[in-house]
Tab-separated table of C-alpha atoms and ligand atoms in Angstrom:
chain	number	residue	atom	x	y	z
A	1	MET	CA	-23.948	4.204	10.302
A	2	PRO	CA	-21.004	3.410	8.652
A	3	VAL	CA	-17.662	5.791	10.156
A	4	ILE	CA	-14.854	5.047	7.198
A	5	ALA	CA	-10.758	6.424	8.096
A	6	ALA	CA	-9.152	7.220	5.831
A	7	ILE	CA	-4.862	6.593	7.037
A	8	GLY	CA	-1.571	7.230	4.323
A	9	ALA	CA	0.104	4.170	5.631
A	10	GLN	CA	3.065	5.342	3.566
A	11	TRP	CA	4.728	8.514	4.022
A	12	GLY	CA	2.754	10.200	3.156
A	13	ASP	CA	1.303	11.643	-0.687
A	14	GLU	CA	0.076	8.164	-0.767
A	15	GLY	CA	-3.259	9.177	-3.162
A	16	LYS	CA	-5.386	10.423	0.041
A	17	GLY	CA	-7.266	13.303	-1.867
A	18	LYS	CA	-8.385	11.810	-4.666
A	19	ILE	CA	-9.689	8.332	-2.881
A	20	VAL	CA	-11.311	10.463	0.094
A	21	ASP	CA	-13.241	12.475	-2.507
A	22	LEU	CA	-14.725	9.396	-4.437
A	23	LEU	CA	-15.486	8.044	-0.365
A	24	ALA	CA	-16.569	11.592	-0.144
A	25	GLU	CA	-19.376	11.352	-2.702
A	26	GLN	CA	-21.065	9.092	-0.487
A	27	SER	CA	-20.948	11.050	3.006
A	28	ASP	CA	-22.693	13.100	4.721
A	29	VAL	CA	-19.858	14.570	7.132
A	30	VAL	CA	-15.995	14.431	6.466
A	31	VAL	CA	-13.937	15.368	9.209
A	32	ARG	CA	-10.129	16.461	8.999
A	33	PHE	CA	-8.463	15.329	11.916
A	34	SER	CA	-4.870	15.617	12.078
A	35	GLY	CA	-1.304	18.186	10.434
A	36	GLY	CA	-2.654	21.519	9.103
A	37	ASP	CA	-1.731	22.714	5.705
A	38	ASN	CA	1.822	21.206	5.477
A	39	ALA	CA	-0.588	18.914	3.463
A	40	GLY	CA	-1.716	19.121	-0.276
A	41	HIS	CA	-4.462	16.749	-0.939
A	42	THR	CA	-4.766	16.684	-4.918
A	43	ILE	CA	-8.305	16.004	-6.625
A	44	VAL	CA	-9.452	15.600	-10.158
A	45	ASN	CA	-12.990	16.543	-10.256
A	46	PRO	CA	-15.228	17.436	-13.389
A	47	LEU	CA	-14.705	20.792	-11.455
A	48	GLY	CA	-11.069	20.278	-12.425
A	49	LYS	CA	-7.662	19.946	-10.825
A	50	PHE	CA	-7.667	22.055	-7.374
A	51	ALA	CA	-5.155	21.451	-4.267
A	52	LEU	CA	-5.992	21.235	-0.852
A	53	ARG	CA	-4.468	22.243	2.156
A	54	LEU	CA	-6.815	22.482	5.540
A	55	VAL	CA	-9.918	22.186	3.727
A	56	PRO	CA	-12.002	18.416	3.744
A	57	SER	CA	-12.281	17.206	0.456
A	58	GLY	CA	-15.551	16.901	0.233
A	59	ILE	CA	-16.285	20.181	-0.031
A	60	PHE	CA	-16.644	19.898	-3.615
A	61	ASN	CA	-20.316	17.837	-3.063
A	62	SER	CA	-22.356	20.450	-1.338
A	63	ARG	CA	-24.194	18.200	0.425
A	64	THR	CA	-21.554	17.212	2.971
A	65	THR	CA	-20.898	19.163	6.122
A	66	CYS	CA	-16.853	19.314	5.569
A	67	ILE	CA	-15.380	19.527	9.308
A	68	ILE	CA	-11.699	21.035	10.064
A	69	GLY	CA	-11.212	18.956	13.649
A	70	ASN	CA	-9.494	19.780	16.773
A	71	GLY	CA	-6.274	17.597	15.674
A	72	VAL	CA	-5.550	20.238	13.430
A	73	VAL	CA	-3.484	23.649	13.535
A	74	ILE	CA	-4.779	25.681	11.085
A	75	ASN	CA	-3.119	29.723	9.868
A	76	PRO	CA	-6.256	31.275	9.465
A	77	ALA	CA	-4.515	32.971	6.279
A	78	VAL	CA	-3.629	30.025	3.619
A	79	LEU	CA	-7.225	28.713	5.476
A	80	PHE	CA	-8.920	32.430	3.559
A	81	GLU	CA	-6.432	32.359	0.559
A	82	GLU	CA	-7.710	28.124	-0.246
A	83	MET	CA	-11.724	29.166	0.291
A	84	ASP	CA	-11.106	32.107	-1.593
A	85	SER	CA	-10.036	29.791	-4.240
A	86	LEU	CA	-12.414	27.313	-4.441
A	87	ASN	CA	-15.530	29.826	-3.499
A	88	GLN	CA	-13.774	31.413	-7.558
A	89	ARG	CA	-14.020	28.167	-8.979
A	90	GLY	CA	-18.150	28.450	-7.999
A	91	VAL	CA	-17.482	25.598	-5.276
A	92	SER	CA	-18.980	26.534	-1.849
A	93	THR	CA	-17.510	26.971	1.757
A	94	ASP	CA	-20.610	27.914	3.348
A	95	ASN	CA	-21.268	24.348	4.866
A	96	LEU	CA	-17.594	24.177	6.192
A	97	VAL	CA	-16.653	23.831	9.975
A	98	ILE	CA	-14.117	24.602	11.964
A	99	SER	CA	-13.704	22.953	16.144
A	100	ASP	CA	-12.849	25.566	18.678
A	101	ARG	CA	-10.680	23.285	19.716
A	102	THR	CA	-8.213	23.653	16.956
A	103	ASN	CA	-5.190	25.212	17.710
A	104	LEU	CA	-3.707	27.706	15.563
A	105	ILE	CA	-0.436	28.203	13.546
A	106	MET	CA	0.708	31.914	14.503
A	107	PRO	CA	3.102	34.248	13.128
A	108	TYR	CA	6.417	33.065	14.979
A	109	HIS	CA	5.573	29.636	14.742
A	110	THR	CA	6.709	30.165	10.738
A	111	LEU	CA	8.999	31.941	11.487
A	112	LEU	CA	10.651	29.527	14.058
A	113	ASP	CA	9.811	26.990	11.776
A	114	GLY	CA	12.702	27.608	9.319
A	115	LEU	CA	14.529	29.415	12.014
A	116	GLU	CA	14.902	25.881	13.824
A	117	GLU	CA	15.819	24.558	10.614
A	118	GLU	CA	17.978	26.167	9.556
A	119	SER	CA	19.856	25.914	12.804
A	120	ARG	CA	20.003	22.814	12.179
A	121	GLY	CA	21.887	22.216	9.176
A	122	GLY	CA	22.718	19.253	7.470
A	123	LYS	CA	20.785	17.388	10.038
A	124	ALA	CA	17.561	19.705	8.951
A	125	ILE	CA	14.033	17.361	9.131
A	126	GLY	CA	13.213	19.045	4.946
A	127	THR	CA	10.180	20.113	7.033
A	128	THR	CA	7.169	21.748	4.952
A	129	ARG	CA	8.365	25.224	6.984
A	130	ARG	CA	4.351	26.164	7.671
A	131	GLY	CA	5.045	26.440	11.408
A	132	ILE	CA	3.554	22.618	12.308
A	133	GLY	CA	6.578	21.332	14.728
A	134	PRO	CA	6.194	24.503	16.704
A	135	ALA	CA	2.885	24.746	16.848
A	136	PHE	CA	1.906	21.277	18.385
A	137	SER	CA	4.540	21.895	20.286
A	138	ASP	CA	3.011	24.927	21.932
A	139	LYS	CA	-0.609	23.045	21.658
A	140	THR	CA	1.599	20.116	23.923
A	141	ALA	CA	3.433	22.554	25.852
A	142	ARG	CA	-0.176	23.818	27.052
A	143	LEU	CA	0.697	27.671	25.105
A	144	GLY	CA	-1.361	26.828	22.292
A	145	ILE	CA	-4.160	29.452	21.030
A	146	ARG	CA	-7.359	27.840	20.448
A	147	THR	CA	-9.493	28.814	17.482
A	148	GLY	CA	-12.238	28.993	19.674
A	149	ASP	CA	-10.223	31.654	22.041
A	150	LEU	CA	-10.992	34.412	18.838
A	151	LEU	CA	-13.970	34.668	20.022
A	152	ASP	CA	-13.031	36.462	23.300
A	153	LYS	CA	-11.223	39.792	22.427
A	154	LYS	CA	-9.989	40.267	25.906
A	155	ALA	CA	-9.433	36.984	27.271
A	156	PHE	CA	-7.796	36.031	23.913
A	157	LYS	CA	-5.403	39.375	24.756
A	158	GLU	CA	-4.504	38.784	27.857
A	159	ARG	CA	-3.617	34.880	26.562
A	160	LEU	CA	-1.548	35.954	23.734
A	161	LEU	CA	0.639	38.890	25.934
A	162	PRO	CA	2.833	36.863	28.202
A	163	ILE	CA	2.854	34.009	25.023
A	164	LEU	CA	4.474	36.286	23.086
A	165	GLU	CA	6.441	37.827	25.385
A	166	HIS	CA	8.042	34.109	25.681
A	167	LYS	CA	8.512	33.347	22.636
A	168	ASN	CA	9.973	37.071	21.311
A	169	ALA	CA	12.546	36.320	23.913
A	170	ILE	CA	13.646	33.124	21.834
A	171	ILE	CA	13.368	35.074	19.046
A	172	THR	CA	15.881	37.587	19.675
A	173	LYS	CA	18.039	36.253	22.404
A	174	VAL	CA	18.199	32.418	20.748
A	175	PHE	CA	18.006	33.156	17.117
A	176	GLY	CA	18.888	36.917	16.776
A	177	ALA	CA	16.392	38.141	14.582
A	178	ASP	CA	13.688	40.562	14.564
A	179	ALA	CA	10.455	40.497	17.710
A	180	LEU	CA	6.941	40.724	16.885
A	181	SER	CA	4.616	43.076	16.766
A	182	PHE	CA	1.803	42.595	19.688
A	183	ASP	CA	-0.176	45.030	17.713
A	184	GLU	CA	0.388	43.437	14.519
A	185	VAL	CA	-0.247	39.589	15.685
A	186	TYR	CA	-3.475	40.765	18.142
A	187	ASN	CA	-4.568	42.749	15.395
A	188	GLN	CA	-4.394	40.558	12.546
A	189	TYR	CA	-5.692	37.414	14.688
A	190	CYS	CA	-8.886	39.772	15.988
A	191	GLN	CA	-9.852	40.087	12.158
A	192	TYR	CA	-9.488	36.159	11.140
A	193	GLY	CA	-11.458	35.154	14.594
A	194	GLU	CA	-14.493	37.776	12.937
A	195	LYS	CA	-13.905	36.014	9.257
A	196	LEU	CA	-14.012	32.661	10.570
A	197	ALA	CA	-16.540	32.981	13.776
A	198	ARG	CA	-19.781	31.976	11.453
A	199	HIS	CA	-17.105	28.476	11.002
A	200	ILE	CA	-16.461	27.933	13.704
A	201	ARG	CA	-18.993	25.339	16.379
A	202	GLU	CA	-18.320	22.432	18.783
A	203	THR	CA	-17.780	19.570	16.408
A	204	THR	CA	-17.896	16.440	18.400
A	205	LEU	CA	-21.092	17.265	18.706
A	206	MET	CA	-22.315	17.352	15.273
A	207	ILE	CA	-20.287	14.226	14.927
A	208	ASP	CA	-22.613	12.234	17.708
A	209	GLU	CA	-25.597	13.719	15.506
A	210	ALA	CA	-24.938	12.693	12.848
A	211	LEU	CA	-24.267	9.082	13.463
A	212	LYS	CA	-27.344	9.125	15.495
A	213	GLN	CA	-29.173	10.130	13.077
A	214	GLY	CA	-27.537	7.314	11.105
A	215	LYS	CA	-24.899	9.171	8.548
A	216	GLN	CA	-22.042	8.479	6.784
A	217	VAL	CA	-18.728	9.918	8.521
A	218	LEU	CA	-15.324	10.148	6.960
A	219	LEU	CA	-12.332	10.657	8.271
A	220	GLU	CA	-9.780	12.253	6.328
A	221	GLY	CA	-6.158	10.958	7.285
A	222	ALA	CA	-3.094	13.573	5.853
A	223	GLN	CA	0.689	12.018	5.550
A	224	GLY	CA	1.175	8.907	6.539
A	225	THR	CA	1.718	6.372	8.769
A	226	LEU	CA	5.673	6.663	8.949
A	227	LEU	CA	5.748	10.082	10.039
A	228	ASP	CA	4.177	9.795	12.987
A	229	PRO	CA	5.382	10.734	15.372
A	230	ASP	CA	6.048	7.538	17.662
A	231	PHE	CA	5.734	5.190	14.623
A	232	GLY	CA	7.180	6.898	12.130
A	233	THR	CA	10.764	7.517	11.220
A	234	TYR	CA	10.678	9.798	13.971
A	235	PRO	CA	12.958	12.061	14.475
A	236	TYR	CA	12.401	12.647	10.444
A	237	ALA	CA	8.581	12.988	11.320
A	238	THR	CA	5.350	15.127	11.463
A	239	SER	CA	3.979	16.515	14.933
A	240	SER	CA	0.798	14.691	15.056
A	241	SER	CA	-0.418	11.589	14.532
A	242	PRO	CA	-1.641	10.554	10.802
A	243	LEU	CA	-2.778	7.446	12.483
A	244	ALA	CA	-5.825	5.477	12.808
A	245	GLY	CA	-5.969	6.201	15.864
A	246	GLY	CA	-5.331	9.716	15.538
A	247	SER	CA	-8.398	10.069	13.317
A	248	CYS	CA	-10.127	9.193	17.450
A	249	VAL	CA	-8.172	11.441	19.309
A	250	GLY	CA	-8.539	14.658	16.641
A	251	ALA	CA	-12.038	14.365	15.221
A	252	GLY	CA	-13.112	13.299	18.625
A	253	ILE	CA	-14.767	10.245	18.048
A	254	GLY	CA	-14.642	7.170	19.841
A	255	PRO	CA	-12.622	3.879	18.554
A	256	THR	CA	-15.480	1.465	18.628
A	257	ARG	CA	-17.498	3.890	16.318
A	258	ILE	CA	-15.378	3.199	13.615
A	259	ASN	CA	-16.381	0.442	11.571
A	260	ALA	CA	-13.631	0.165	8.066
A	261	VAL	CA	-9.949	1.730	8.533
A	262	LEU	CA	-8.695	1.755	4.899
A	263	GLY	CA	-5.076	1.551	4.249
A	264	VAL	CA	-4.028	4.101	1.574
A	265	PHE	CA	-1.010	2.261	-0.452
A	266	LYS	CA	0.847	3.433	-3.258
A	267	ALA	CA	1.717	0.692	-5.910
A	268	TYR	CA	5.173	1.475	-5.236
A	269	ILE	CA	7.015	3.922	-2.435
A	270	THR	CA	7.906	7.709	-2.306
A	271	ARG	CA	8.665	10.122	0.547
A	272	VAL	CA	9.892	14.048	0.525
A	273	GLY	CA	12.136	15.516	3.083
A	274	ALA	CA	14.638	13.827	4.704
A	275	GLY	CA	15.585	10.227	6.460
A	276	PRO	CA	16.702	6.893	5.297
A	277	MET	CA	14.732	4.831	2.606
A	278	PRO	CA	15.620	1.431	2.443
A	279	THR	CA	13.953	0.400	-1.152
A	280	ASP	CA	14.900	4.278	-2.175
A	281	LEU	CA	15.819	4.169	-6.291
A	282	GLN	CA	19.219	6.534	-7.437
A	283	ASP	CA	18.980	5.007	-11.315
A	284	GLU	CA	16.964	5.639	-14.265
A	285	THR	CA	14.065	3.125	-12.735
A	286	GLY	CA	13.617	5.743	-10.011
A	287	LYS	CA	13.714	8.617	-12.234
A	288	LEU	CA	10.851	7.274	-14.272
A	289	ILE	CA	8.661	6.384	-11.453
A	290	ARG	CA	9.234	10.309	-10.142
A	291	GLU	CA	8.343	11.400	-14.247
A	292	ARG	CA	5.275	8.943	-14.914
A	293	GLY	CA	3.915	9.308	-10.951
A	294	GLN	CA	4.465	12.913	-11.265
A	295	GLU	CA	6.163	12.953	-8.229
A	296	TYR	CA	6.296	16.289	-7.101
A	297	GLY	CA	5.482	18.171	-3.209
A	298	THR	CA	1.046	18.972	-4.793
A	299	VAL	CA	2.055	22.084	-2.574
A	300	SER	CA	6.414	22.646	-1.995
A	301	GLY	CA	6.800	21.769	-5.651
A	302	ARG	CA	9.975	18.920	-4.267
A	303	ALA	CA	10.702	16.484	-5.861
A	304	ARG	CA	9.639	12.483	-3.772
A	305	ASN	CA	12.175	10.513	-3.659
A	306	CYS	CA	10.578	7.058	-5.524
A	307	GLY	CA	11.390	3.627	-4.382
A	308	TRP	CA	9.724	0.339	-4.761
A	309	PHE	CA	7.093	-1.230	-3.446
A	310	ASP	CA	8.062	-1.733	0.467
A	311	ALA	CA	6.034	-4.945	2.313
A	312	VAL	CA	7.506	-4.431	6.014
A	313	ILE	CA	6.603	-1.003	6.482
A	314	ALA	CA	3.168	-2.646	5.085
A	315	ARG	CA	2.911	-4.855	7.923
A	316	PHE	CA	4.014	-2.754	10.611
A	317	SER	CA	1.590	0.060	8.807
A	318	SER	CA	-1.102	-2.521	9.003
A	319	ARG	CA	-0.139	-3.831	12.250
A	320	VAL	CA	-0.153	-0.486	14.171
A	321	ASN	CA	-3.891	0.997	11.777
A	322	GLY	CA	-5.221	-2.361	12.383
A	323	PHE	CA	-6.278	-1.554	8.068
A	324	THR	CA	-10.025	-3.473	7.173
A	325	GLY	CA	-8.984	-3.114	4.029
A	326	ALA	CA	-6.420	-1.626	1.440
A	327	ALA	CA	-6.740	0.981	-1.578
A	328	ILE	CA	-3.838	0.479	-3.840
A	329	THR	CA	-2.832	4.392	-5.858
A	330	ASN	CA	-0.906	4.937	-9.107
A	331	LEU	CA	-1.028	0.944	-10.702
A	332	ASP	CA	-1.021	2.794	-13.978
A	333	VAL	CA	3.115	4.148	-13.197
A	334	LEU	CA	4.351	1.173	-13.741
A	335	ASP	CA	2.546	0.099	-16.867
A	336	THR	CA	5.719	0.089	-18.965
A	337	LEU	CA	8.553	-1.253	-16.217
A	338	PRO	CA	9.417	-5.040	-17.573
A	339	SER	CA	9.844	-6.245	-14.054
A	340	LEU	CA	8.792	-5.502	-11.006
A	341	LYS	CA	10.425	-5.749	-7.412
A	342	ILE	CA	9.039	-5.692	-3.741
A	343	CYS	CA	10.623	-5.816	-0.918
A	344	THR	CA	9.932	-8.239	1.720
A	345	GLY	CA	12.266	-8.352	3.949
A	346	TYR	CA	15.928	-6.530	5.357
A	347	LYS	CA	19.535	-7.271	5.542
A	348	LEU	CA	20.296	-6.270	8.664
A	349	ASP	CA	24.352	-7.106	10.231
A	350	GLY	CA	24.311	-9.820	8.367
A	351	GLU	CA	20.431	-11.354	9.336
A	352	THR	CA	17.363	-11.123	7.623
A	353	ILE	CA	14.896	-9.428	9.718
A	354	ASP	CA	11.408	-8.758	8.724
A	355	ASN	CA	9.862	-6.454	11.523
A	356	PHE	CA	10.669	-2.552	10.723
A	357	PRO	CA	13.175	-1.194	13.104
A	358	GLY	CA	12.144	1.753	15.619
A	359	ASN	CA	15.225	3.285	15.405
A	360	ILE	CA	16.624	5.183	12.472
A	361	ALA	CA	20.687	4.818	13.213
A	362	THR	CA	19.403	0.766	12.158
A	363	LEU	CA	17.030	1.891	9.800
A	364	GLU	CA	19.811	3.523	7.574
A	365	ARG	CA	21.803	0.424	7.750
A	366	CYS	CA	19.159	-2.091	6.512
A	367	GLN	CA	19.373	-2.861	3.444
A	368	PRO	CA	16.352	-4.483	1.043
A	369	ILE	CA	15.673	-7.833	0.210
A	370	TYR	CA	13.738	-8.312	-2.853
A	371	GLU	CA	11.354	-10.566	-5.077
A	372	GLU	CA	10.892	-9.962	-8.177
A	373	LEU	CA	7.615	-10.018	-10.206
A	374	PRO	CA	7.443	-9.497	-14.045
A	375	GLY	CA	5.736	-6.123	-15.006
A	376	TRP	CA	2.501	-6.088	-17.151
A	377	GLN	CA	3.628	-3.516	-19.751
A	378	SER	CA	0.412	-2.166	-20.706
A	379	PRO	CA	-1.734	0.608	-20.224
A	380	THR	CA	-4.042	-0.087	-16.995
A	381	THR	CA	-5.709	3.358	-16.967
A	382	PRO	CA	-8.980	2.291	-18.931
A	383	ILE	CA	-9.322	-0.697	-17.066
A	384	ARG	CA	-12.642	-0.708	-14.446
A	385	LYS	CA	-12.609	-4.120	-13.743
A	386	PHE	CA	-10.348	-6.249	-11.820
A	387	GLU	CA	-10.787	-9.308	-14.119
A	388	ASP	CA	-9.913	-7.134	-16.681
A	389	LEU	CA	-6.242	-5.992	-16.028
A	390	PRO	CA	-3.102	-8.258	-17.090
A	391	GLN	CA	-2.866	-11.419	-15.303
A	392	GLN	CA	0.358	-9.598	-14.094
A	393	ALA	CA	-0.854	-6.743	-13.004
A	394	ARG	CA	-3.483	-9.029	-10.847
A	395	GLN	CA	-0.863	-11.354	-9.369
A	396	TYR	CA	1.208	-7.626	-8.549
A	397	VAL	CA	-1.946	-6.847	-6.764
A	398	ASN	CA	-2.637	-10.245	-5.225
A	399	ARG	CA	0.926	-10.547	-3.657
A	400	LEU	CA	0.598	-6.532	-2.271
A	401	GLU	CA	-2.485	-7.828	-0.191
A	402	GLU	CA	-1.685	-11.114	0.671
A	403	LEU	CA	1.825	-8.915	2.323
A	404	ILE	CA	-0.496	-5.845	3.158
A	405	GLY	CA	-2.643	-8.398	4.918
A	406	CYS	CA	-6.314	-7.180	3.857
A	407	PRO	CA	-8.249	-7.285	0.245
A	408	ALA	CA	-7.413	-4.305	-1.628
A	409	ASN	CA	-10.910	-2.008	-1.257
A	410	LEU	CA	-9.919	0.067	-4.272
A	411	ILE	CA	-6.678	0.526	-7.595
A	412	SER	CA	-6.419	4.154	-8.799
A	413	VAL	CA	-5.155	3.308	-12.405
A	414	GLY	CA	-5.484	7.274	-13.420
A	415	SER	CA	-6.228	11.109	-11.455
A	416	ALA	CA	-9.606	11.406	-12.322
A	417	ARG	CA	-12.385	9.810	-10.501
A	418	GLU	CA	-13.409	7.566	-12.539
A	419	GLU	CA	-10.388	5.929	-13.081
A	420	THR	CA	-11.005	3.710	-10.404
A	421	ILE	CA	-11.232	-0.466	-10.015
A	422	PHE	CA	-14.054	-1.425	-7.424
A	423	LYS	CA	-12.632	-4.541	-6.150
A	424	ASP	CA	-13.933	-5.559	-3.118
A	425	PRO	CA	-15.975	-3.484	-0.858
A	426	ILE	CA	-15.211	-1.703	2.012
A	427	LEU	CA	-17.657	-2.339	4.703
B	501	LIG	P1	6.402	19.237	8.999
B	501	LIG	O1	5.283	18.065	8.567
B	501	LIG	O2	5.778	21.067	7.832
B	501	LIG	O3	7.018	19.411	10.060
B	501	LIG	O4	6.926	18.371	8.384
B	501	LIG	C1	7.944	16.972	8.632
B	501	LIG	C2	8.373	15.954	8.002
B	501	LIG	O5	7.065	15.932	7.290
B	501	LIG	C3	9.276	16.737	6.660
B	501	LIG	O6	9.388	15.016	5.494
B	501	LIG	C4	7.773	16.768	5.019
B	501	LIG	O7	8.683	16.349	4.458
B	501	LIG	C5	6.939	15.913	5.859
B	501	LIG	N1	5.369	16.269	6.053
B	501	LIG	C6	4.465	16.780	5.963
B	501	LIG	N2	3.684	17.171	5.534
B	501	LIG	C7	3.887	15.659	4.508
B	501	LIG	C8	3.255	15.777	3.546
B	501	LIG	O8	1.193	15.706	3.781
B	501	LIG	N3	3.034	14.845	2.813
B	501	LIG	C9	4.508	14.257	2.455
B	501	LIG	N4	5.367	15.102	3.889
B	501	LIG	C10	4.872	15.362	4.055
């Protein structure tokens, strides 16, 4: 039975929350596979408006098993807050399962994220300061503490002691900040462990079992391709892989089992945090897109930079992910514009290039080359069939499909579930 991976194709915030919420309705299992509470997935459904950070977007469907996969880092305090807020609004979290292999965000990770950002001064990455980078660094340095470790308090104590000693040395000697108390951290995380215990499992077995029973599995991406530590705008990137490849590692599923890779693209492009964006619009059009699209961070409230659709990025993203289809979101945000631009190549030191450069200094010198298309200047939100879109909107979508290199399966024309055009089937 099918496995669909929904992947952010740009710099994150592509509207994956809504797309995943839609697909989750037909999914038996939804797995978050990367990132942590740096993500903020906005979902508007018949129960109201929700901003999810760690809990998979399938949580609104009581028959869906929602798995936080091994590729995610968890801050238990944030997770409990999110679970409590869902429960208070009548959404059960009984079906939430957490991989025993997820790494934990510890208090020293959030502290160090802030201290490191401040020490970078003008070269700050603009991280979400949620401890994501330090937690993934520790995972790779084999200094991480995993959710499953909390289930054995004695072993957890032995593991935490030398790690906290090492972290406190950095906190006090490098940054001149106050050391963290072992007892406080240990006791707090033991309590978290007791509360989390009933959700912790070996999740690869569960996914395998579900597939053997012919169930539908959805792999829910967080962040976007251009934030990938390998293929993103490094060092202005996050610390885990939001790519289709990352979904295999972060969920514990082999690549041969994925049937469709859905690239989620905004009909334009946005970025939050530091780092270059060639089609950035620091003008009235940029402002208009920001206001119409409500382009402010779901969690942080930070204003996002807005720009024209960048097809150099789209081609690159499609290549490194192997998209089989695309979801185009926020088409309605462009409804009032008299004309639209699409970036098809870059001018670099007098030459034309159409490949996305791997080097940040090179990218900073790239100037977008645009083609212009007419706008449609009429509301698309009430439209449900592709044929009913204004001719100019169809032309725009068809051109995006051509440039991305795969069909648009879904087109989103508003934040509500029903404000969606199902164009070509995903499978
Ligand atoms: P971190 O993931 O908090 O370490 O932040 C690293 C970079 O990724 C910063 O530029 C963040 O703004 C960006 N980032 C992290 N998560 C998201 C997201 O969910 N949407 C958009 N940008 C993100």
